[in-house]
Amino acid sequence: MFEYKFDFFKENDFRDIIVNYALSESSTSINFNLNINDELSKIRITLQENNSFFKKNPFSFSRKLDVKETDLTESVEISREEEGNVRLSEIIEMVDNQIISLYLIKSSTYDWKDLNDLCKLDFGRTTTFDGIKIADERAFVMKDCEMIKIGAIGCDHRKVVIQSVEERVMIENLFFSSDNYVHDFINLETSDERSKNEQNHSYRFTEFGKVSLELCDRLEPTSEFIKAVEDALNSKEAMKFKHITEKFGQFVPTKIILGGRAYYRESCRSECFKLIGGKQPVSLKDFNEKDWIKSLKDFRNWDCIEFQNPIGIFQLLPDNLRKQIISFLGKRILYSIIEDRDFQLEEIGYPKIIELNMPEFISEMIQDKETDCNIFATVVDKGSDFYNSNDDFFNCQVLHSPGADPRLIIHCIQKGVKKRKCKLKIGWMVIGYYKDLNLILTDFDVQLKIIETDFNDNAQVMYYKEYLNLEHDDDSLNKKIPCIGIPVIDRLDSSNRSLVIGHHFFDDQEGDRIGTFTFSYCSDKKHFDCLPKFNFYTLAILNHHPKNYGTLHFEQKPYIELDNSIKPKYISLFSTSEYNCGPIFLQHKSNRIEMKDVDCISQEQIECNFFDPYDSQAQRLAMNKNLYAA
């Protein structure tokens, strides 16, 4: 055998090369066609892309050097840092002037690239009820990371007590910190598992954290991931984004701890029932803790033992794509809450202004023009402290002055004149565009549309009709789209203080359109009056969870019985004919919805649209403070 030096190769010189490697317990070889003028960093990529063995087993290139004063040679490891400066032609050998060989050896040291190859750190992941799932395809390429060796403090012995489905899923998916982002992704899985009865149980584990890696600002989307997003946007099909998460994962953890963890039953400290990392025994019955701990000295035996700071895969896209996704998926429920309020009516014929218990982050979000928020509210009469009036009913409007937080205007419409002290249940929600794409990981088929109608009081009319533009994928569904509405005024003074703005929706059967009918009633003088200046917002529920919206039928009665739900519904009347009814108010109690002051030709053609968002998965996610990210 003799060594032949390649000194004068052309730029692209592909040769058949025998790659010899001794990376496991046995040695073997495989043929590759490689460009011998490529740097070793490129050769590494070629080997890993064409043979999964090289992805799973960290290796180093080696070169033969003569040992001084002997006829022997020894293999010297080439570091990862050197690979970009060394060409393949400099380290290969030719045997008998014919066979070209390349020798790979086990890496004696490691860097973040080795660990990334070993554990797929830049792949997306998905939470499941039984543990984390790594995506089939890579969404990002890690360009660099901050790697910190943990040392002796990485050894920990802990007892874990599982008291809920959420806690179980967190632990199974290697989340041990409880920040809001973690709960976002855990809720994606537990939403369908809440019916399961999770029994309390506990166990102990021993873990050895070896290194932590932080990679938030070092992830670059792959061209395949970007193309999948662009194709989804061009397709106009929202469900394509769900397919993307199935292919590329829901999120990437931006802080990862590698090492090993052994799980033991609480009842028997010596009984190991699960291992992460370390050399795996053929059977856990043969588990030897000392041997397992010793095996963790080799970085090849490390695995992910904890994930922190997960970020949704869409959140890490370039700004232009993120904005397109936000616009494409449309407005969502960003926040929703139910408040119990004591209501005391002392000034007959005039409303009460309700200050909302609004968190600071919601106030900031509403003021942000990019989220383009709308407020919807509903009020339920829980009953009086002194008497239970079947005639009184409440109406809710939004008062939103420029630069101020929105407030609610609550009117109590009475047939008689009496002071009231009662308890109300008020529901209000904020609908707008997400700025944080961490939350758009489910409910891709949800479609909400906001339609604004501006009314100028110069018209001097008591009612106003307008047809809505509700484009839908299935035109036949146009007549059945549930809508709810809310009037919004920007000031309250003597000119509009006692005016109650009512509304209902109607079906223009001839034109196959849905319209709004708004009217004004003076609660002080008790007669219909001219409409003031206001904006009317319609929430059209094009698609949502079936149990969260629909139509309730009066069935030839002026009321609809409810199930005494503690959650107030958002409701609006719907007439199946444009000319079927005049001004209508609704009385919403815990156990029924009733029509009041109705000028109605046929009650058989009157229905009630409802929206009950409180069980929505998107709603539960949106309750977290972290949904607002500037």
XYZ file of C-alpha atoms in Angstrom:
630
model
C 0.000 0.000 0.000
C 1.244 3.460 -0.745
C -0.205 6.953 -0.455
C -0.830 8.986 -3.588
C -1.232 12.767 -3.365
C -3.804 14.494 -5.559
C -2.318 17.835 -6.446
C -3.740 18.829 -9.802
C -7.418 18.022 -9.944
C -9.908 19.987 -11.948
C -12.602 21.954 -10.113
C -15.253 19.178 -10.220
C -13.602 15.803 -10.079
C -15.989 13.072 -8.955
C -14.468 9.743 -8.000
C -15.782 6.487 -6.612
C -14.493 6.361 -3.066
C -14.701 3.629 -0.451
C -15.711 5.225 2.824
C -14.417 3.165 5.736
C -15.906 3.802 9.117
C -15.567 2.281 12.546
C -18.166 4.224 14.450
C -19.924 1.382 16.247
C -18.771 -1.956 17.562
C -18.011 -3.245 14.085
C -16.273 -1.688 11.106
C -17.717 -1.537 7.634
C -17.429 0.386 4.378
C -19.659 1.827 1.686
C -19.086 3.286 -1.776
C -19.783 6.948 -2.538
C -19.281 9.061 -5.635
C -17.705 12.252 -4.267
C -16.080 15.387 -5.600
C -12.572 15.189 -4.216
C -12.128 18.953 -4.528
C -15.019 19.692 -2.139
C -14.288 20.873 1.386
C -14.904 18.315 4.108
C -17.847 20.368 5.410
C -19.632 19.712 2.086
C -18.623 16.057 2.098
C -20.160 15.697 5.559
C -23.495 17.034 4.270
C -23.406 14.620 1.313
C -22.757 11.621 3.558
C -25.522 12.563 5.986
C -28.071 13.264 3.270
C -27.440 9.935 1.540
C -27.065 7.603 4.498
C -29.085 7.836 7.707
C -26.300 6.122 9.642
C -24.150 9.239 9.401
C -27.007 11.373 10.731
C -27.362 9.257 13.850
C -23.680 8.634 14.566
C -21.360 11.622 15.003
C -18.091 11.081 13.164
C -14.851 12.841 12.343
C -12.677 12.788 9.274
C -9.139 11.553 9.779
C -5.847 11.848 8.028
C -2.857 9.543 8.198
C 0.397 10.976 9.486
C 3.777 9.299 9.606
C 5.151 8.566 13.042
C 8.663 9.999 13.361
C 11.594 7.584 13.248
C 9.291 4.643 12.396
C 7.601 3.174 9.355
C 4.212 3.473 11.033
C 1.336 5.887 10.477
C -1.384 7.050 12.817
C -4.848 8.508 12.253
C -5.320 12.087 13.385
C -8.806 13.483 13.958
C -9.820 16.594 11.998
C -11.927 18.992 14.065
C -15.250 20.369 12.816
C -13.730 23.849 12.757
C -11.069 22.683 10.284
C -13.454 20.987 7.870
C -14.190 24.146 5.906
C -10.482 24.596 5.157
C -9.573 21.025 4.200
C -10.394 19.415 0.860
C -11.223 15.755 0.442
C -8.250 15.379 -1.887
C -5.918 16.148 1.009
C -6.931 13.192 3.174
C -7.957 10.335 0.851
C -5.605 7.468 0.048
C -5.073 5.476 -3.129
C -4.312 1.783 -2.928
C -2.485 0.175 -5.828
C -2.991 3.368 -7.800
C -6.627 2.390 -8.222
C -8.762 2.180 -5.084
C -9.439 5.465 -3.293
C -10.276 5.237 0.403
C -11.583 7.658 3.019
C -11.393 6.862 6.734
C -13.909 8.059 9.300
C -13.505 7.679 13.042
C -15.562 8.284 16.168
C -15.554 11.886 17.292
C -13.587 12.317 20.496
C -15.124 15.753 21.089
C -18.424 17.325 20.171
C -19.906 20.659 19.234
C -23.471 21.883 18.747
C -23.525 20.543 15.181
C -22.865 17.009 16.430
C -25.631 17.347 18.996
C -28.002 18.754 16.391
C -27.314 15.813 14.084
C -27.800 13.427 16.992
C -31.054 14.834 18.415
C -32.664 16.792 15.533
C -32.721 19.951 17.608
C -33.893 22.194 14.766
C -36.816 19.963 13.791
C -40.341 20.967 14.704
C -42.157 19.003 17.367
C -45.758 18.220 18.280
C -47.245 17.502 21.690
C -49.212 14.276 22.018
C -50.933 12.651 24.962
C -48.185 10.032 25.176
C -45.138 12.179 24.519
C -43.372 14.489 22.118
C -43.358 13.697 18.403
C -40.554 14.870 16.104
C -41.659 16.175 12.704
C -40.964 14.193 9.563
C -39.384 17.159 7.801
C -37.111 19.939 9.001
C -38.692 23.382 9.234
C -35.514 25.229 10.241
C -31.758 25.087 9.945
C -29.799 25.974 13.050
C -27.025 28.359 12.079
C -25.477 28.609 15.527
C -26.428 28.267 19.164
C -25.296 29.083 22.657
C -24.112 25.846 24.252
C -23.395 25.691 27.980
C -21.967 22.662 29.762
C -23.952 22.075 32.928
C -21.505 20.096 35.045
C -22.216 18.635 38.490
C -25.296 20.786 39.084
C -26.982 18.854 36.280
C -27.486 15.882 38.596
C -30.932 16.012 40.171
C -33.272 13.689 42.060
C -36.917 14.662 42.020
C -40.362 13.464 42.944
C -43.141 14.221 40.472
C -46.801 14.264 41.493
C -49.358 14.103 38.663
C -52.728 15.595 39.624
C -54.291 16.471 36.261
C -54.317 15.679 32.572
C -52.420 18.919 31.904
C -49.625 17.964 34.292
C -49.347 14.525 32.783
C -49.088 15.857 29.234
C -46.525 18.471 30.321
C -44.262 15.847 31.877
C -44.714 13.344 29.041
C -43.684 16.054 26.585
C -40.627 17.023 28.668
C -41.917 20.401 29.824
C -41.048 21.029 33.461
C -41.535 24.809 33.550
C -45.034 26.288 33.464
C -44.723 29.507 31.459
C -47.616 30.650 29.271
C -46.049 29.507 26.019
C -45.763 25.961 27.354
C -49.454 25.949 28.302
C -50.362 27.090 24.777
C -48.957 23.926 23.255
C -50.038 21.616 26.069
C -53.635 22.852 25.711
C -53.589 21.806 22.062
C -53.449 18.187 23.207
C -55.379 18.223 26.480
C -58.392 19.870 24.837
C -59.448 16.489 23.511
C -58.479 14.559 26.615
C -60.317 16.437 29.349
C -63.005 13.808 29.581
C -60.459 11.280 30.763
C -60.300 10.686 34.478
C -56.681 11.228 35.379
C -55.885 9.562 38.680
C -53.296 11.117 40.954
C -50.007 9.273 40.933
C -46.365 9.984 41.588
C -42.910 8.704 40.716
C -39.292 9.670 41.139
C -36.555 10.248 38.643
C -32.834 10.788 38.519
C -31.523 13.033 35.784
C -28.135 14.099 34.545
C -28.218 17.308 32.524
C -25.054 17.571 30.467
C -25.496 20.636 28.251
C -28.114 23.278 27.551
C -28.534 24.843 24.129
C -30.311 28.099 23.304
C -31.152 28.610 19.654
C -33.939 31.206 19.413
C -32.208 33.743 17.160
C -30.233 31.172 15.220
C -33.007 29.355 13.375
C -33.490 29.967 9.664
C -36.588 28.599 7.870
C -35.867 25.979 5.233
C -36.840 26.645 1.631
C -39.219 23.654 1.821
C -41.035 25.149 4.810
C -41.323 28.578 3.181
C -42.635 27.031 -0.041
C -45.260 25.043 1.881
C -46.476 28.267 3.535
C -46.554 30.170 0.238
C -48.485 27.330 -1.422
C -51.012 27.350 1.433
C -51.520 31.104 1.072
C -52.007 30.792 -2.679
C -54.445 27.896 -2.283
C -56.885 30.012 -0.224
C -57.502 26.897 1.903
C -56.956 27.493 5.615
C -56.738 23.768 6.371
C -53.470 23.667 4.408
C -51.836 25.229 7.463
C -52.954 22.282 9.557
C -51.281 19.993 7.043
C -48.108 22.060 7.411
C -48.054 21.494 11.178
C -48.606 17.778 10.617
C -45.570 17.731 8.340
C -43.219 20.234 10.004
C -44.463 20.151 13.619
C -46.262 22.705 15.781
C -43.296 24.368 17.481
C -39.570 24.345 18.100
C -38.207 24.497 21.643
C -35.644 27.297 21.787
C -33.931 26.004 24.910
C -33.096 22.325 25.192
C -31.320 20.340 27.882
C -29.517 17.161 26.827
C -28.466 14.301 29.040
C -30.259 11.314 30.545
C -33.140 10.598 32.881
C -34.213 7.411 34.660
C -37.769 7.064 36.014
C -38.534 4.978 39.100
C -41.809 3.910 40.627
C -42.652 5.571 43.910
C -43.531 2.230 45.458
C -40.185 0.660 44.571
C -37.110 2.884 44.305
C -35.100 0.240 42.462
C -37.712 -0.437 39.775
C -36.917 1.633 36.680
C -39.814 1.815 34.232
C -38.539 4.344 31.680
C -35.215 5.644 30.375
C -34.347 8.695 28.302
C -30.777 8.823 27.070
C -27.888 6.672 28.184
C -27.091 3.222 26.875
C -30.344 1.298 26.719
C -30.448 -2.234 28.169
C -32.161 -5.020 26.254
C -34.785 -5.087 29.006
C -35.433 -2.655 31.852
C -35.349 -5.674 34.148
C -31.614 -5.754 33.430
C -31.157 -2.043 34.187
C -27.988 -1.232 36.099
C -27.930 2.363 37.296
C -24.137 2.585 37.635
C -23.555 1.303 34.107
C -26.223 3.650 32.761
C -24.675 6.686 34.491
C -21.253 5.702 33.141
C -22.660 5.505 29.606
C -23.646 9.186 29.822
C -19.980 10.151 29.662
C -20.282 9.571 25.911
C -22.240 12.404 24.266
C -23.549 9.930 21.680
C -25.784 8.524 24.391
C -27.396 11.857 25.261
C -30.977 12.691 24.446
C -33.393 15.570 25.038
C -34.546 15.515 28.659
C -36.219 18.933 28.881
C -37.702 21.529 26.537
C -38.191 25.193 27.387
C -39.447 28.342 25.647
C -41.302 26.718 22.723
C -42.166 28.949 19.768
C -44.715 28.134 17.057
C -43.185 27.355 13.689
C -45.074 30.181 11.949
C -43.842 32.748 14.480
C -40.258 32.334 13.231
C -41.058 33.076 9.590
C -39.987 36.361 7.939
C -42.234 39.323 8.799
C -43.833 39.508 5.358
C -45.004 35.895 5.508
C -46.169 36.239 9.105
C -48.344 39.220 8.195
C -49.801 37.368 5.213
C -50.730 34.410 7.423
C -52.355 36.684 10.009
C -54.432 38.410 7.340
C -55.270 35.142 5.580
C -56.552 33.348 8.689
C -58.618 36.382 9.665
C -59.832 37.650 12.985
C -60.101 35.412 16.029
C -61.365 35.666 19.578
C -58.422 37.207 21.406
C -60.032 37.509 24.813
C -63.335 36.648 26.434
C -64.608 36.858 29.979
C -67.795 36.703 32.047
C -68.327 39.194 34.869
C -70.940 39.236 37.626
C -72.124 42.755 38.366
C -74.571 44.369 40.779
C -76.828 46.739 38.853
C -78.756 49.535 40.536
C -81.083 51.642 38.410
C -81.702 54.953 40.147
C -82.166 57.368 37.251
C -85.217 56.163 35.366
C -84.921 56.201 31.574
C -81.157 56.589 31.499
C -78.418 53.969 31.197
C -75.623 52.905 33.495
C -72.008 53.046 32.312
C -70.029 49.899 33.144
C -66.238 50.064 33.406
C -64.819 46.749 32.234
C -62.301 44.828 34.323
C -59.789 45.008 31.525
C -56.230 43.680 31.953
C -53.500 46.048 30.866
C -52.350 43.804 28.023
C -55.888 43.760 26.593
C -56.059 47.552 26.776
C -52.751 47.771 24.900
C -53.980 45.303 22.323
C -57.183 47.259 21.668
C -55.181 50.454 21.143
C -52.904 48.669 18.651
C -54.115 49.417 15.122
C -52.572 46.224 13.725
C -54.877 43.981 15.747
C -57.933 45.977 14.537
C -60.039 44.902 17.512
C -63.809 44.862 17.902
C -65.748 44.509 21.156
C -68.898 42.408 21.497
C -70.936 42.114 24.670
C -74.059 40.486 26.060
C -75.989 40.891 29.313
C -78.164 38.431 31.241
C -80.623 39.353 33.986
C -80.008 36.998 36.930
C -82.941 38.412 38.895
C -83.744 41.147 41.378
C -83.014 41.381 45.073
C -86.573 42.628 45.708
C -88.762 41.354 42.917
C -88.522 39.445 39.689
C -89.866 41.508 36.826
C -90.972 39.657 33.723
C -91.388 42.890 31.787
C -88.022 44.624 32.263
C -85.188 43.785 29.898
C -81.655 44.971 29.294
C -79.827 46.218 26.240
C -76.072 46.471 25.790
C -74.092 48.948 23.672
C -70.395 49.779 23.514
C -69.059 53.241 24.313
C -65.615 53.582 22.767
C -64.130 57.064 22.636
C -60.868 57.615 20.697
C -57.808 56.821 22.812
C -59.876 55.438 25.706
C -60.713 51.928 26.837
C -64.148 50.710 25.734
C -66.993 50.721 28.250
C -70.464 49.255 28.201
C -73.758 51.146 28.164
C -76.460 49.108 29.895
C -80.062 50.229 29.366
C -82.922 48.822 31.405
C -86.141 49.137 29.391
C -89.258 49.175 31.562
C -92.963 49.384 30.962
C -93.486 50.975 34.350
C -91.355 53.438 36.281
C -89.493 51.874 39.152
C -86.026 51.713 40.572
C -84.245 48.405 40.277
C -81.472 46.639 42.072
C -80.499 43.384 40.462
C -77.646 41.107 39.513
C -76.350 40.898 35.978
C -74.037 38.492 34.242
C -72.075 40.320 31.546
C -70.076 38.595 28.849
C -67.694 40.516 26.634
C -65.073 39.507 24.115
C -62.388 41.061 21.960
C -62.107 39.929 18.349
C -59.148 40.899 16.198
C -56.010 39.739 14.425
C -53.406 37.733 16.288
C -49.949 39.241 16.401
C -48.557 36.091 17.957
C -48.716 33.105 15.617
C -47.952 30.737 18.497
C -51.702 30.613 19.025
C -52.718 29.807 15.467
C -51.892 26.116 15.716
C -55.392 24.703 15.785
C -58.877 25.633 14.639
C -57.594 26.459 11.178
C -61.111 25.978 9.836
C -62.564 28.691 12.098
C -63.821 31.619 10.024
C -65.114 34.837 11.560
C -65.913 37.963 9.597
C -66.554 41.462 10.943
C -68.684 43.840 8.873
C -68.905 47.506 9.847
C -71.844 49.780 9.069
C -71.419 53.524 9.660
C -74.626 55.452 10.296
C -74.771 59.237 10.109
C -77.477 60.881 12.208
C -78.129 63.412 9.440
C -80.473 60.869 7.868
C -83.106 61.485 10.595
C -84.715 58.042 10.316
C -86.059 55.712 12.992
C -84.784 52.533 11.377
C -82.181 51.557 8.819
C -81.734 48.519 6.576
C -78.532 47.369 4.927
C -77.522 44.220 3.076
C -74.335 42.453 4.130
C -71.598 41.196 1.859
C -70.982 37.665 3.133
C -68.813 35.811 0.677
C -68.556 32.119 1.487
C -67.040 29.083 -0.177
C -70.496 27.536 -0.418
C -73.041 30.069 -1.620
C -75.870 27.796 -0.544
C -74.872 28.387 3.060
C -75.377 32.139 2.806
C -78.891 32.024 4.230
C -77.789 29.972 7.228
C -74.807 32.028 8.389
C -75.472 33.016 12.028
C -74.768 36.667 12.775
C -74.682 38.658 15.973
C -74.360 42.418 16.237
C -73.424 45.273 18.549
C -73.880 49.070 18.200
C -70.880 51.237 19.106
C -70.944 54.975 19.831
C -67.950 57.223 20.475
C -69.651 59.705 22.823
C -72.562 59.813 25.250
C -74.333 63.104 25.885
C -77.797 64.568 26.221
C -78.536 63.974 22.530
C -78.204 60.191 22.675
C -78.117 59.310 26.369
C -81.574 57.756 26.500
C -81.530 56.200 23.021
C -81.463 52.414 22.869
C -80.246 50.997 19.554
C -81.855 47.665 18.741
C -81.323 45.370 15.781
C -82.181 42.120 14.103
C -81.021 40.323 10.962
C -83.217 39.241 8.086
C -83.055 37.054 5.026
C -83.708 38.667 1.677
C -84.893 35.481 0.003
C -85.267 36.996 -3.443
C -81.767 38.427 -3.534
C -80.261 35.575 -1.496
C -78.748 38.062 0.949
C -78.640 38.696 4.673
C -79.452 42.171 5.927
C -79.463 44.173 9.145
C -82.386 46.114 10.557
C -81.422 48.707 13.195
C -83.803 50.988 15.056
C -83.822 53.438 17.961
C -86.036 53.586 21.052
C -86.065 56.365 23.662
C -86.153 54.754 27.116
C -86.956 58.101 28.764
C -89.950 59.118 26.631
C -90.850 55.520 25.783
C -91.273 55.827 22.044
C -89.274 55.080 18.910
C -86.929 57.887 17.926
C -84.456 58.862 15.226
C -81.261 56.854 15.074
C -78.191 58.650 16.472
C -74.727 58.566 14.941
C -73.211 55.122 15.568
C -71.267 52.240 14.066
C -72.868 48.819 13.875
C -70.612 45.772 13.866
C -71.800 42.401 12.610
C -69.953 39.230 13.574
C -70.669 36.636 10.899
C -69.769 33.121 12.033
C -68.842 31.513 8.728
C -67.388 28.469 10.452
C -66.675 27.527 14.051
C -67.060 24.572 16.390
C -70.618 23.314 15.767
C -71.529 23.300 19.458
C -70.518 26.948 19.820
C -72.986 28.556 17.428
C -76.265 27.998 15.666
C -79.926 28.947 15.549
C -82.597 28.623 18.241
C -86.264 28.411 17.211
C -89.194 30.046 18.978
C -91.585 27.313 17.782
C -94.732 29.478 17.759
C -93.977 30.893 21.203
C -92.582 34.320 22.121
C -89.769 32.717 24.116
C -87.089 30.035 23.985
C -86.365 27.867 27.008
C -82.685 27.562 27.983
C -80.886 25.062 30.184
C -80.152 27.567 32.970
C -76.606 27.901 31.707
C -74.320 30.064 33.816
C -72.651 31.274 30.614
C -74.446 34.113 28.801
C -74.910 33.620 25.085
C -74.345 36.288 22.460
C -77.713 36.503 20.707
C -79.433 38.328 17.862
C -82.839 37.869 16.303
C -83.083 36.587 12.749
C -86.142 36.915 10.525
C -86.545 34.586 7.573
C -88.258 37.360 5.650
C -87.263 40.977 5.095
C -90.799 42.214 5.714
C -91.781 39.844 8.504
C -91.152 41.942 11.600
C -90.607 45.426 12.908
C -88.530 46.587 15.884
C -87.824 43.730 18.300
C -86.048 43.604 21.646
C -84.844 40.524 23.486
C -85.072 39.752 27.171
C -82.194 37.428 28.065
C -82.518 35.557 31.347
C -80.603 32.552 32.618
C -83.400 30.167 31.703
C -85.016 31.776 28.667
C -84.810 34.242 25.801
C -88.014 36.182 25.198
C -89.151 38.685 22.575
C -90.409 42.011 23.920
C -92.361 44.889 22.333
C -92.733 42.923 19.163
C -94.552 44.098 16.082
C -94.419 40.723 14.397
C -96.576 39.299 11.625
C -95.586 35.628 12.074
C -93.566 34.207 14.946
C -92.978 31.035 12.939
C -90.519 32.991 10.806
C -88.526 34.415 13.721
C -85.360 32.669 14.942
C -82.537 33.526 17.304
C -78.868 33.303 16.332
C -76.496 32.473 19.171
C -72.754 32.304 19.717
C -71.238 30.677 22.804
C -67.437 30.975 22.505
C -66.412 29.890 25.983
C -65.631 26.253 25.135
C -63.631 27.126 22.051
C -60.070 25.819 21.961
C -58.874 29.070 20.424
C -60.606 30.917 23.231
C -58.811 28.982 25.951
C -55.490 29.696 24.308
C -56.258 33.361 23.871
C -56.866 33.810 27.568
C -53.109 33.682 28.109
C -51.399 37.021 28.547
C -48.655 36.179 26.074
C -50.961 36.366 23.047
C -50.038 40.040 22.702
C -46.512 40.453 21.413
C -45.394 43.744 19.954
